[in-house]
Short mmCIF file of C-alpha atoms and ligand atoms in Angstrom, two decimals:
data_model
loop_
_atom_site.label_atom_id
_atom_site.label_comp_id
_atom_site.label_asym_id
_atom_site.label_seq_id
_atom_site.Cartn_x
_atom_site.Cartn_y
_atom_site.Cartn_z
CA MET B 1104 -20.64 12.06 12.31
CA ALA B 1105 -18.88 15.46 12.46
CA THR B 1106 -16.07 15.21 9.97
CA ALA B 1107 -12.78 17.06 10.41
CA ALA B 1108 -12.22 17.90 6.98
CA PRO B 1109 -10.16 21.51 6.50
CA ALA B 1110 -12.63 22.83 4.05
CA ARG B 1111 -16.48 24.12 4.89
CA LEU B 1112 -18.79 21.47 3.58
CA LEU B 1113 -21.81 22.49 2.01
CA PRO B 1114 -24.27 22.59 4.18
CA GLU B 1115 -26.16 19.45 2.23
CA VAL B 1116 -23.29 16.99 2.54
CA GLU B 1117 -23.03 18.06 6.11
CA LYS B 1118 -26.59 16.97 6.24
CA PHE B 1119 -25.77 13.63 4.52
CA LEU B 1120 -23.68 12.85 5.93
CA ALA B 1121 -25.56 13.68 9.56
CA GLU B 1122 -27.51 10.54 8.29
CA SER B 1123 -25.15 7.84 9.69
CA PRO B 1124 -25.42 5.05 9.39
CA LEU B 1125 -26.34 5.41 5.96
CA LYS B 1126 -28.60 3.37 4.31
CA SER B 1127 -28.65 0.93 0.97
CA VAL B 1128 -31.43 1.56 -1.36
CA ILE B 1129 -33.30 -1.48 -2.83
CA GLY B 1130 -36.38 -0.19 -4.57
CA GLY B 1131 -36.77 2.57 -3.65
CA LYS B 1132 -36.85 2.01 0.13
CA ASP B 1133 -33.33 3.01 2.76
CA VAL B 1134 -32.37 -0.46 3.82
CA ALA B 1135 -30.47 -1.03 7.14
CA ALA B 1136 -28.61 -4.57 7.71
CA ALA B 1137 -31.05 -6.42 9.94
CA SER B 1138 -27.94 -7.75 11.88
CA GLY B 1139 -27.47 -3.58 12.12
CA GLU B 1140 -23.86 -4.29 10.84
CA THR B 1141 -22.39 -1.03 9.48
CA MET B 1142 -18.45 0.31 8.45
CA THR B 1143 -16.41 3.85 8.65
CA THR B 1144 -15.68 4.67 5.49
CA ARG B 1145 -13.01 7.77 6.23
CA ASP B 1146 -11.14 10.86 4.81
CA PRO B 1147 -8.30 9.57 2.99
CA GLY B 1148 -7.45 13.73 3.61
CA THR B 1149 -7.03 13.88 7.68
CA GLY B 1150 -7.85 9.38 8.26
CA GLU B 1151 -10.85 10.73 10.44
CA PRO B 1152 -13.81 8.97 10.25
CA ILE B 1153 -17.22 10.93 8.02
CA ALA B 1154 -19.57 8.21 8.02
CA GLU B 1155 -21.14 4.65 8.51
CA PHE B 1156 -22.59 2.76 6.53
CA THR B 1157 -24.68 -0.47 6.22
CA VAL B 1158 -23.12 -3.84 5.55
CA LEU B 1159 -25.83 -5.93 4.33
CA SER B 1160 -25.45 -10.03 4.41
CA ALA B 1161 -25.94 -11.79 1.31
CA ALA B 1162 -29.74 -12.90 1.54
CA GLU B 1163 -29.77 -8.71 1.58
CA VAL B 1164 -28.16 -8.50 -1.85
CA ASP B 1165 -30.47 -10.87 -2.81
CA GLN B 1166 -33.39 -9.06 -2.27
CA ALA B 1167 -31.84 -6.24 -4.30
CA VAL B 1168 -31.18 -9.14 -7.02
CA THR B 1169 -35.13 -9.72 -6.32
CA ALA B 1170 -36.49 -5.48 -6.57
CA ALA B 1171 -34.67 -5.17 -9.77
CA ALA B 1172 -35.95 -7.79 -11.05
CA ASP B 1173 -39.52 -6.98 -9.87
CA ALA B 1174 -38.54 -4.00 -10.82
CA PHE B 1175 -38.03 -4.90 -15.06
CA LYS B 1176 -40.47 -7.37 -14.91
CA ARG B 1177 -43.18 -4.73 -13.74
CA SER B 1178 -42.16 -0.75 -13.45
CA GLY B 1179 -42.15 -0.58 -16.58
CA TRP B 1180 -39.38 0.28 -17.86
CA ALA B 1181 -37.99 -2.17 -19.77
CA THR B 1182 -41.24 -1.62 -21.66
CA MET B 1183 -41.44 2.17 -22.29
CA THR B 1184 -40.25 3.90 -25.41
CA PRO B 1185 -36.69 4.98 -25.41
CA ASN B 1186 -37.91 8.55 -26.13
CA GLU B 1187 -39.94 7.93 -22.58
CA ARG B 1188 -37.31 6.40 -20.70
CA GLY B 1189 -35.07 8.89 -22.02
CA VAL B 1190 -37.14 11.60 -20.37
CA HIS B 1191 -36.97 10.14 -16.94
CA LEU B 1192 -33.44 10.24 -17.51
CA HIS B 1193 -32.50 13.29 -19.14
CA ARG B 1194 -34.63 13.81 -15.52
CA LEU B 1195 -31.71 12.24 -13.82
CA ALA B 1196 -28.35 13.75 -16.00
CA ASP B 1197 -30.53 17.19 -15.16
CA ALA B 1198 -30.68 16.32 -11.22
CA ILE B 1199 -27.12 15.49 -11.32
CA GLU B 1200 -25.84 18.34 -13.00
CA LYS B 1201 -27.37 20.73 -10.27
CA HIS B 1202 -26.39 18.55 -7.26
CA LYS B 1203 -22.82 18.64 -9.01
CA PRO B 1204 -21.08 20.82 -5.94
CA ILE B 1205 -22.68 18.19 -3.23
CA ILE B 1206 -22.17 14.90 -5.15
CA GLY B 1207 -18.70 16.68 -5.58
CA GLN B 1208 -17.84 17.67 -2.72
CA ILE B 1209 -19.11 13.87 -1.32
CA GLU B 1210 -16.59 12.04 -3.51
CA SER B 1211 -13.49 14.48 -2.69
CA LEU B 1212 -13.82 14.23 0.96
CA ASP B 1213 -14.89 10.54 0.49
CA ALA B 1214 -12.29 9.18 -2.19
CA GLY B 1215 -9.51 11.70 -0.80
CA LYS B 1216 -9.86 13.02 -4.95
CA ILE B 1217 -9.07 16.82 -6.03
CA LEU B 1218 -12.26 18.51 -5.27
CA GLY B 1219 -11.76 20.04 -9.02
CA GLN B 1220 -11.67 16.24 -10.51
CA ALA B 1221 -13.82 15.30 -8.53
CA LEU B 1222 -16.81 17.73 -9.85
CA GLY B 1223 -14.78 16.98 -13.15
CA ASP B 1224 -15.27 13.00 -12.40
CA VAL B 1225 -19.75 14.88 -11.86
CA GLN B 1226 -19.85 15.87 -15.00
CA ASN B 1227 -17.77 12.74 -16.71
CA PHE B 1228 -21.01 11.58 -15.14
CA VAL B 1229 -23.75 13.89 -16.33
CA ASP B 1230 -22.56 13.34 -20.24
CA THR B 1231 -22.04 9.84 -20.33
CA LEU B 1232 -25.71 9.24 -19.17
CA ARG B 1233 -26.73 11.73 -21.92
CA TYR B 1234 -24.77 10.39 -24.52
CA PHE B 1235 -25.97 6.81 -24.42
CA THR B 1236 -29.93 8.35 -23.54
CA ASP B 1237 -29.73 10.17 -26.68
CA MET B 1238 -28.45 7.19 -28.72
CA ALA B 1239 -30.56 4.61 -27.21
CA GLN B 1240 -34.02 6.45 -28.85
CA HIS B 1241 -31.67 6.83 -32.20
CA VAL B 1242 -30.53 3.72 -33.11
CA GLN B 1243 -31.59 0.74 -34.63
CA ARG B 1244 -33.67 -2.32 -32.84
CA ARG B 1245 -35.49 -3.90 -35.38
CA ASN B 1246 -32.87 -5.25 -38.59
CA VAL B 1247 -35.36 -6.92 -41.63
CA LEU B 1248 -32.37 -9.25 -43.28
CA ALA B 1249 -32.43 -10.58 -46.75
CA VAL B 1250 -32.69 -14.54 -46.93
CA ALA B 1251 -33.70 -16.05 -49.26
CA GLY B 1252 -36.96 -17.65 -49.03
CA HIS B 1253 -37.73 -17.12 -45.66
CA GLU B 1254 -38.90 -13.05 -43.71
CA ALA B 1255 -36.44 -12.23 -41.17
CA TRP B 1256 -35.55 -9.99 -39.10
CA THR B 1257 -33.34 -9.36 -35.74
CA VAL B 1258 -34.73 -7.59 -32.75
CA ARG B 1259 -32.85 -6.21 -29.72
CA ASN B 1260 -34.57 -5.61 -25.91
CA PRO B 1261 -33.44 -5.39 -22.50
CA TRP B 1262 -32.35 -8.26 -20.20
CA GLY B 1263 -33.60 -7.49 -16.90
CA PRO B 1264 -31.45 -7.33 -13.64
CA CYS B 1265 -28.28 -6.20 -14.51
CA GLY B 1266 -25.11 -6.28 -11.20
CA PHE B 1267 -22.03 -3.20 -11.11
CA ILE B 1268 -18.90 -3.94 -9.06
CA PHE B 1269 -17.01 -0.98 -9.39
CA PRO B 1270 -13.41 -0.12 -7.21
CA TRP B 1271 -12.61 2.94 -5.38
CA ASN B 1272 -10.81 4.79 -7.53
CA PHE B 1273 -13.66 6.68 -10.22
CA PRO B 1274 -16.39 5.80 -7.77
CA PHE B 1275 -18.52 8.32 -9.73
CA LEU B 1276 -17.68 8.84 -12.77
CA LEU B 1277 -17.44 4.46 -13.28
CA ILE B 1278 -20.98 4.21 -12.38
CA GLY B 1279 -22.12 6.43 -15.26
CA TRP B 1280 -19.53 4.89 -17.74
CA GLY B 1281 -21.04 1.22 -16.24
CA VAL B 1282 -24.86 1.07 -15.67
CA SER B 1283 -26.07 4.58 -18.32
CA PRO B 1284 -25.87 2.23 -21.56
CA ALA B 1285 -27.85 -0.78 -19.23
CA LEU B 1286 -29.98 1.80 -17.94
CA ALA B 1287 -30.84 4.06 -21.22
CA ALA B 1288 -31.40 0.24 -23.03
CA GLY B 1289 -34.40 -0.77 -20.32
CA ASN B 1290 -32.32 -2.97 -18.15
CA THR B 1291 -32.49 -2.08 -14.13
CA CYS B 1292 -29.30 -2.38 -11.29
CA VAL B 1293 -28.69 -3.23 -8.74
CA ILE B 1294 -24.96 -1.04 -7.91
CA LYS B 1295 -22.17 -2.13 -5.55
CA PRO B 1296 -19.75 0.36 -4.40
CA ALA B 1297 -16.50 -0.11 -3.05
CA GLU B 1298 -16.25 -0.21 1.39
CA ASP B 1299 -14.32 2.27 0.97
CA THR B 1300 -16.42 4.67 -0.84
CA PRO B 1301 -20.20 3.97 -0.55
CA LEU B 1302 -21.36 7.66 -0.81
CA SER B 1303 -21.72 9.19 -3.56
CA ALA B 1304 -23.93 5.92 -4.75
CA ILE B 1305 -25.73 6.11 -1.77
CA TYR B 1306 -26.50 10.15 -3.05
CA LEU B 1307 -27.22 8.51 -6.59
CA ALA B 1308 -29.70 5.92 -5.84
CA ARG B 1309 -31.63 8.97 -3.86
CA LEU B 1310 -31.18 11.05 -6.79
CA ALA B 1311 -32.79 8.60 -8.53
CA ARG B 1312 -36.02 8.41 -6.79
CA GLU B 1313 -36.56 12.05 -6.37
CA ALA B 1314 -36.31 12.50 -9.95
CA GLY B 1315 -38.92 9.85 -10.77
CA ILE B 1316 -37.12 7.06 -11.86
CA PRO B 1317 -38.88 4.15 -11.15
CA ASP B 1318 -38.25 1.72 -7.61
CA GLY B 1319 -36.39 -0.96 -7.83
CA VAL B 1320 -34.67 0.07 -10.93
CA ILE B 1321 -31.30 1.75 -9.50
CA ASN B 1322 -30.90 -0.07 -6.23
CA VAL B 1323 -27.33 0.60 -3.87
CA VAL B 1324 -26.19 -2.23 -1.60
CA THR B 1325 -23.11 -1.49 0.20
CA GLY B 1326 -20.84 -3.88 2.57
CA THR B 1327 -17.71 -6.01 1.92
CA GLY B 1328 -15.95 -7.31 -1.22
CA ALA B 1329 -16.01 -10.93 -0.02
CA GLY B 1330 -20.10 -10.10 1.37
CA ALA B 1331 -22.35 -7.95 -1.36
CA GLY B 1332 -19.92 -8.18 -4.07
CA ALA B 1333 -18.95 -11.60 -3.45
CA ALA B 1334 -22.97 -12.51 -3.18
CA LEU B 1335 -23.86 -10.40 -6.05
CA SER B 1336 -21.81 -11.89 -8.48
CA ALA B 1337 -23.01 -15.37 -7.26
CA ASN B 1338 -26.54 -14.01 -8.28
CA PRO B 1339 -28.18 -16.16 -10.37
CA GLY B 1340 -30.95 -13.80 -11.18
CA LEU B 1341 -28.86 -11.92 -12.82
CA LYS B 1342 -29.16 -11.15 -16.41
CA ARG B 1343 -25.37 -9.80 -16.58
CA MET B 1344 -22.26 -8.36 -14.77
CA SER B 1345 -19.89 -5.56 -14.83
CA PHE B 1346 -17.18 -5.99 -12.58
CA THR B 1347 -14.39 -3.08 -12.38
CA GLY B 1348 -11.57 -3.72 -10.29
CA SER B 1349 -8.26 -5.97 -9.58
CA PRO B 1350 -7.62 -8.89 -11.65
CA GLU B 1351 -7.48 -11.16 -8.60
CA VAL B 1352 -11.28 -10.49 -7.16
CA GLY B 1353 -12.33 -10.51 -11.43
CA ARG B 1354 -10.85 -14.27 -11.58
CA LEU B 1355 -13.39 -14.67 -8.68
CA VAL B 1356 -16.46 -12.39 -9.96
CA GLY B 1357 -15.92 -14.06 -13.83
CA GLU B 1358 -15.61 -17.96 -11.58
CA ALA B 1359 -18.85 -17.13 -10.00
CA CYS B 1360 -20.33 -15.55 -12.94
CA GLY B 1361 -19.44 -18.92 -14.67
CA ARG B 1362 -21.58 -21.25 -13.24
CA ASN B 1363 -24.75 -19.15 -13.65
CA LEU B 1364 -23.82 -18.12 -17.39
CA VAL B 1365 -24.20 -15.04 -16.27
CA PRO B 1366 -22.54 -13.08 -19.05
CA VAL B 1367 -19.71 -11.19 -17.58
CA LYS B 1368 -17.52 -7.50 -18.14
CA LEU B 1369 -14.52 -7.41 -16.26
CA GLU B 1370 -12.87 -3.89 -16.46
CA LEU B 1371 -9.18 -4.92 -14.66
CA GLY B 1372 -5.80 -3.30 -13.76
CA GLY B 1373 -2.77 -1.82 -16.13
CA LYS B 1374 0.95 -1.45 -16.53
CA GLY B 1375 0.98 0.89 -19.54
CA ALA B 1376 3.47 2.07 -20.78
CA ALA B 1377 4.91 4.96 -23.23
CA VAL B 1378 6.67 5.23 -25.43
CA VAL B 1379 8.35 8.85 -26.15
CA PHE B 1380 10.87 8.22 -29.36
CA ASP B 1381 13.86 11.49 -29.32
CA ASP B 1382 11.91 13.54 -32.05
CA VAL B 1383 9.04 15.08 -29.19
CA ASP B 1384 9.74 18.60 -27.40
CA VAL B 1385 11.21 17.12 -23.93
CA ALA B 1386 9.81 18.99 -21.73
CA ALA B 1387 6.26 19.26 -23.27
CA THR B 1388 6.69 15.85 -22.90
CA ALA B 1389 7.53 15.46 -19.55
CA GLU B 1390 5.00 17.89 -18.23
CA LYS B 1391 2.14 15.17 -19.65
CA LEU B 1392 3.55 12.48 -18.26
CA VAL B 1393 3.89 14.12 -14.46
CA GLY B 1394 0.59 15.33 -15.12
CA ALA B 1395 -0.71 11.55 -15.97
CA ILE B 1396 1.13 9.90 -12.66
CA THR B 1397 0.35 12.16 -9.69
CA PHE B 1398 -3.79 12.63 -11.24
CA HIS B 1399 -5.48 10.89 -8.81
CA THR B 1400 -1.86 10.22 -7.31
CA GLY B 1401 -1.42 7.91 -10.11
CA GLN B 1402 -4.65 5.79 -8.78
CA VAL B 1403 -5.61 5.25 -12.85
CA CYS B 1404 -6.24 1.92 -14.10
CA CYS B 1405 -4.53 3.03 -17.39
CA ASP B 1406 -1.62 5.12 -15.96
CA ALA B 1407 1.11 5.83 -18.17
CA THR B 1408 3.48 3.80 -15.59
CA ARG B 1409 5.99 2.48 -17.42
CA TRP B 1410 8.49 5.30 -19.29
CA LEU B 1411 10.19 3.61 -22.09
CA VAL B 1412 12.60 7.12 -23.59
CA HIS B 1413 15.00 6.74 -26.49
CA LYS B 1414 18.31 6.39 -25.42
CA SER B 1415 19.34 9.88 -26.76
CA ILE B 1416 16.93 11.91 -24.66
CA TYR B 1417 16.95 9.84 -21.96
CA ASP B 1418 18.90 11.77 -19.55
CA ARG B 1419 17.05 15.66 -20.76
CA PHE B 1420 13.36 13.77 -20.85
CA ILE B 1421 14.58 12.66 -16.46
CA ASP B 1422 15.87 16.17 -15.48
CA GLU B 1423 12.48 17.53 -16.89
CA CYS B 1424 10.14 15.62 -14.80
CA ARG B 1425 13.15 15.64 -12.03
CA THR B 1426 11.84 18.99 -11.66
CA ARG B 1427 8.33 18.75 -12.01
CA MET B 1428 7.47 16.11 -9.28
CA GLN B 1429 9.59 17.16 -7.15
CA LYS B 1430 6.86 20.66 -7.29
CA VAL B 1431 3.88 18.71 -7.31
CA HIS B 1432 2.30 20.70 -4.26
CA VAL B 1433 1.36 17.47 -2.55
CA GLY B 1434 -2.02 18.24 0.62
CA HIS B 1435 -5.55 17.49 1.93
CA GLN B 1436 -7.99 16.84 -1.51
CA LEU B 1437 -10.43 19.62 -0.33
CA ASP B 1438 -7.66 22.63 -0.04
CA GLY B 1439 -7.16 24.34 -2.88
CA SER B 1440 -3.29 24.94 -3.10
CA SER B 1441 -2.90 20.95 -3.18
CA SER B 1442 -1.82 19.62 -5.99
CA MET B 1443 -1.80 16.26 -5.57
CA GLY B 1444 -3.76 13.79 -2.52
CA PRO B 1445 -3.56 11.45 -0.06
CA VAL B 1446 -3.87 7.90 -1.96
CA VAL B 1447 -7.56 6.05 -0.16
CA ASN B 1448 -6.34 4.49 2.44
CA ALA B 1449 -3.35 3.13 4.48
CA LYS B 1450 -2.78 -0.51 3.22
CA GLN B 1451 -2.61 2.13 0.11
CA ARG B 1452 0.23 3.74 1.45
CA ALA B 1453 1.37 0.87 2.64
CA ARG B 1454 1.01 -0.61 -0.76
CA VAL B 1455 2.52 1.78 -2.47
CA LEU B 1456 6.00 2.06 -0.40
CA SER B 1457 6.41 -1.52 -0.21
CA TYR B 1458 6.86 -0.98 -4.62
CA LEU B 1459 9.45 1.94 -4.12
CA GLU B 1460 11.27 -0.79 -1.49
CA LYS B 1461 10.80 -3.92 -3.48
CA GLY B 1462 12.06 -1.98 -6.67
CA VAL B 1463 15.08 -0.52 -5.56
CA ALA B 1464 16.15 -3.98 -3.25
CA GLN B 1465 15.75 -5.30 -7.21
CA GLY B 1466 18.38 -3.28 -8.13
CA ALA B 1467 16.35 -0.03 -9.17
CA GLN B 1468 17.58 3.35 -9.46
CA ALA B 1469 15.35 5.75 -7.67
CA VAL B 1470 15.63 8.49 -9.53
CA VAL B 1471 13.59 10.67 -7.73
CA GLU B 1472 13.01 8.85 -4.18
CA GLY B 1473 9.57 9.45 -2.74
CA GLY B 1474 8.28 8.15 0.36
CA PRO B 1475 5.91 9.45 2.50
CA ALA B 1476 4.74 12.71 2.63
CA ALA B 1477 3.89 14.85 5.82
CA VAL B 1478 1.34 17.61 5.26
CA PRO B 1479 1.54 19.64 8.04
CA GLY B 1480 -1.85 18.73 10.53
CA ARG B 1481 -3.46 16.41 8.43
CA ASP B 1482 -2.52 12.55 9.28
CA GLY B 1483 -4.01 11.48 6.21
CA TYR B 1484 -2.25 9.04 3.68
CA TYR B 1485 -0.19 10.57 2.01
CA VAL B 1486 2.71 9.77 -0.90
CA LYS B 1487 5.31 11.68 -2.92
CA PRO B 1488 5.81 10.87 -6.80
CA ALA B 1489 8.61 8.99 -7.37
CA LEU B 1490 10.46 7.81 -10.60
CA LEU B 1491 12.50 4.59 -10.71
CA ALA B 1492 15.03 3.83 -13.53
CA GLY B 1493 15.85 0.37 -14.43
CA THR B 1494 15.51 -3.28 -16.01
CA LEU B 1495 12.10 -3.91 -16.66
CA ASP B 1496 12.17 -7.49 -15.20
CA ASN B 1497 11.96 -5.58 -12.30
CA VAL B 1498 8.69 -6.29 -9.90
CA ALA B 1499 8.48 -2.52 -9.40
CA ALA B 1500 8.38 -2.32 -13.90
CA ARG B 1501 5.93 -5.50 -13.53
CA GLU B 1502 3.37 -5.32 -11.13
CA GLU B 1503 0.57 -3.00 -10.59
CA ILE B 1504 1.50 -0.49 -8.07
CA PHE B 1505 -1.31 2.30 -7.94
CA GLY B 1506 0.22 5.09 -6.81
CA PRO B 1507 2.41 7.84 -8.33
CA VAL B 1508 5.09 6.02 -9.35
CA ALA B 1509 6.54 5.73 -13.59
CA TYR B 1510 8.77 2.99 -14.27
CA LEU B 1511 12.11 4.62 -16.28
CA ALA B 1512 13.78 2.29 -19.02
CA SER B 1513 15.54 3.32 -22.22
CA PHE B 1514 15.09 2.04 -25.75
CA SER B 1515 17.44 1.78 -29.15
CA THR B 1516 15.26 1.05 -31.68
CA GLU B 1517 11.57 1.13 -32.67
CA ASP B 1518 11.07 -2.77 -32.42
CA GLU B 1519 13.11 -2.29 -29.37
CA ALA B 1520 10.01 0.29 -27.69
CA VAL B 1521 7.65 -1.82 -29.08
CA ALA B 1522 8.56 -5.23 -27.29
CA MET B 1523 9.54 -3.14 -24.23
CA ALA B 1524 5.34 -2.34 -24.10
CA ASN B 1525 4.29 -5.16 -25.10
CA ASP B 1526 6.11 -6.71 -22.69
CA THR B 1527 3.25 -7.30 -20.15
CA ASP B 1528 0.72 -9.58 -18.66
CA TYR B 1529 -2.25 -6.49 -19.54
CA GLY B 1530 -2.58 -4.89 -21.80
CA LEU B 1531 -5.41 -1.68 -20.56
CA ALA B 1532 -3.63 1.47 -22.28
CA ASN B 1533 -0.40 2.46 -23.99
CA SER B 1534 1.17 5.72 -25.36
CA VAL B 1535 3.09 6.43 -28.74
CA TRP B 1536 4.31 10.23 -28.34
CA THR B 1537 6.80 11.53 -31.85
CA SER B 1538 6.36 13.97 -34.52
CA ASP B 1539 6.20 11.74 -36.92
CA LEU B 1540 2.51 10.12 -37.16
CA GLY B 1541 3.16 7.45 -39.67
CA ARG B 1542 5.35 6.44 -37.43
CA ALA B 1543 2.90 7.24 -34.08
CA ALA B 1544 0.45 5.11 -36.23
CA ARG B 1545 2.54 2.13 -36.66
CA VAL B 1546 3.53 1.56 -32.99
CA ALA B 1547 0.13 2.10 -31.94
CA GLU B 1548 -1.43 -0.57 -33.65
CA SER B 1549 1.62 -2.16 -32.76
CA MET B 1550 0.85 -2.26 -28.89
CA VAL B 1551 -0.97 -5.09 -27.93
CA ALA B 1552 -3.88 -3.01 -25.18
CA GLY B 1553 -7.34 -2.26 -25.62
CA ASN B 1554 -6.39 1.18 -25.81
CA SER B 1555 -3.36 3.54 -28.05
CA TRP B 1556 -2.74 7.23 -27.11
CA ILE B 1557 -1.15 9.27 -29.56
CA ASN B 1558 0.91 12.52 -28.29
CA ALA B 1559 -1.35 11.74 -24.63
CA HIS B 1560 -2.44 9.82 -22.18
CA ASN B 1561 -5.65 9.05 -20.82
CA LEU B 1562 -8.09 10.31 -23.39
CA PHE B 1563 -11.76 9.05 -23.00
CA PRO B 1564 -13.90 10.86 -25.83
CA LYS B 1565 -16.95 9.42 -25.77
CA GLY B 1566 -18.12 6.96 -28.89
CA VAL B 1567 -14.42 5.64 -28.61
CA PRO B 1568 -14.69 1.90 -27.16
CA TYR B 1569 -12.50 1.56 -24.19
CA GLY B 1570 -11.34 -1.68 -22.16
CA GLY B 1571 -8.68 -4.01 -21.55
CA VAL B 1572 -7.26 -7.47 -23.40
CA ASN B 1573 -5.27 -10.72 -21.51
CA LYS B 1574 -4.87 -9.93 -17.63
CA SER B 1575 -6.55 -6.31 -17.41
CA GLY B 1576 -9.77 -7.51 -18.90
CA THR B 1577 -12.60 -9.29 -20.95
CA GLY B 1578 -15.94 -8.16 -22.81
CA GLY B 1579 -15.59 -5.47 -24.73
CA GLY B 1580 -15.30 -2.34 -23.00
CA VAL B 1581 -17.17 0.83 -22.43
CA ASN B 1582 -18.05 3.83 -23.32
CA SER B 1583 -19.28 3.31 -27.19
CA ILE B 1584 -22.52 1.62 -29.60
CA GLU B 1585 -20.88 -1.68 -28.42
CA THR B 1586 -21.54 -1.22 -25.33
CA LEU B 1587 -24.89 -0.47 -25.60
CA PHE B 1588 -25.76 -3.44 -27.86
CA ASP B 1589 -24.07 -5.09 -25.23
CA TYR B 1590 -26.91 -4.72 -22.58
CA TRP B 1591 -29.46 -5.95 -25.30
CA ARG B 1592 -29.96 -9.40 -25.90
CA SER B 1593 -30.46 -9.96 -29.68
CA GLN B 1594 -33.54 -11.85 -31.23
CA SER B 1595 -34.20 -13.72 -34.56
CA ILE B 1596 -37.48 -14.16 -36.00
CA VAL B 1597 -37.34 -15.69 -39.29
CA ARG B 1598 -40.77 -17.13 -41.54
CA PRO B 1599 -40.48 -19.47 -44.18
CA LEU B 1600 -41.75 -17.65 -47.24
P1 NAD R 340 -11.01 -4.61 -5.57
O1 NAD R 340 -10.85 -5.51 -6.97
O2 NAD R 340 -9.60 -4.78 -4.34
O3 NAD R 340 -11.75 -4.85 -5.73
C1 NAD R 340 -13.52 -3.67 -6.31
C2 NAD R 340 -14.43 -3.77 -6.00
O4 NAD R 340 -15.29 -5.12 -6.02
C3 NAD R 340 -15.14 -3.12 -4.85
O5 NAD R 340 -16.55 -3.16 -5.00
C4 NAD R 340 -14.94 -4.33 -3.85
O6 NAD R 340 -15.20 -4.29 -2.15
C5 NAD R 340 -15.22 -5.89 -4.12
N1 NAD R 340 -15.39 -7.27 -4.12
C6 NAD R 340 -14.09 -7.50 -2.96
N2 NAD R 340 -13.72 -8.97 -3.62
C7 NAD R 340 -14.85 -8.92 -3.69
C8 NAD R 340 -14.90 -10.47 -4.16
N3 NAD R 340 -14.57 -11.63 -4.00
N4 NAD R 340 -16.28 -11.00 -4.92
C9 NAD R 340 -16.86 -9.94 -5.46
N5 NAD R 340 -17.26 -9.14 -5.45
C10 NAD R 340 -15.87 -8.28 -4.21
O7 NAD R 340 -9.97 -3.50 -6.59
P2 NAD R 340 -10.06 -1.73 -5.49
O8 NAD R 340 -8.77 -2.24 -4.75
O9 NAD R 340 -11.25 -1.25 -5.95
O10 NAD R 340 -9.96 -0.82 -7.50
C11 NAD R 340 -8.16 -1.09 -7.75
C12 NAD R 340 -8.12 -2.06 -8.90
O11 NAD R 340 -9.60 -2.31 -10.39
C13 NAD R 340 -6.97 -1.53 -10.37
O12 NAD R 340 -6.49 -2.86 -10.32
C14 NAD R 340 -7.14 -0.98 -11.00
O13 NAD R 340 -6.55 -1.06 -12.21
C15 NAD R 340 -8.22 -1.21 -11.14
N6 NAD R 340 -9.67 -1.12 -11.67
C16 NAD R 340 -9.85 -1.06 -13.26
C17 NAD R 340 -10.23 0.34 -14.48
C18 NAD R 340 -10.76 -0.49 -15.32
O14 NAD R 340 -11.70 0.73 -16.51
N7 NAD R 340 -10.12 -1.43 -16.45
C19 NAD R 340 -10.68 1.76 -13.46
C20 NAD R 340 -10.76 1.46 -12.35
C21 NAD R 340 -9.82 0.46 -11.50
#
């Protein structure tokens, strides 16, 4: 199917899209739904169709779990040495890196992500895969225990087939964060991408096949959340499940896994705070926070969406933010001059606009008005950055909007700022901004969340655990040695002497 993207697509991307309807990949084979059912994925920057993709039934998703279980038992993947598996996974990382311009363009087109950011996501996948692959070769999986009167040890082995369900905001990067530790540990996987952004997952499964990863180790099932997603999370053959997405769907996935006693990792939404003290460089802090809220059009789970600013710099801070927000150049994601692309679909745009309306109706002041953005010649899902201000009982200050909308409130004391930051059901990520590093550490540790950042927002160095608490998630998070251990089951062995 032809695309209406304004930029010229790479021939490899054109060729991939021309295969529409694109199939799922199960046991190394391209699989279409027996029903022939397909869905359309659209370019968020134009609203035009990019490609059709297959919509699997529940029974077809179950076949993918069976394929992953077979590969776990029979392909040799689970029993090969970490070094041998490492050769395969580094070869896959090499293939992804080599195809970065292609995957980046596919991702940009499908998710509405600025091209440079999409390329960064692809590199992030490569780095994550290499990080876990190398770690799996070096950590001790067998530990002798000093126990009186006994010979005892523990050993860690892979679990088996693992399920993964992903959202549309970082489709490729999140697959990397999710499956890399599972694969490095010797598990097999079934990946369900979001229905808005299935393309990079399909491309990945094909690359894995070309790179010689045994068939059935990486399966990709496409379709709806209520169909393919629900079938995957209810499959009793899975040994682990990982879900990244909204708390509402996370609850459903957790319930389904609970019925089968399948351990589940939930990475959910957020309503992060940035606490800004009066000893900061006001202009530089405004620059960074406006950069964070407009990055990927605010569709970032760990964004700072509540900006809590010391009252003595509040007015100056607003002025600095307003100037910067008004300069953001909204445009098509593949257009090199755009600094902020569209949101992912019409529903998401309506959601963002409705929160602006509801927020103002409940008494918030629109410091920067936001609203729909017009991009000449492109009928995509564009919105402008917005800044609301008011009290924190406002709906726009309490609920996750998932767009380029920040909410401002002022504070007088450190204790008040911490209490305001913690007045939320979520617990994903907050930041504190101050030149007093003692205060920074104190406040960072007092904010109840999986992550606190100091004088920065959205930091993900490999090796630093990332995850949410409370309504933002459960199950240990991602990106550290603990995540690798999550994908090994631990077994104790003991003999009386
Ligand atoms: P979503 O929950 O609507 O969908 C996520 C995935 O779940 C999709 O693949 C969807 O098809 C699937 N799904 C939908 N219904 C299902 C069901 N009944 N059973 C099983 N699967 C089902 O989320 P979204 O709108 O795609 O993404 C936005 C949300 O993701 C936001 O809340 C955001 O904060 C969160 N998120 C969290 C993180 C994190 O690391 N904590 C990262 C990215 C996004």
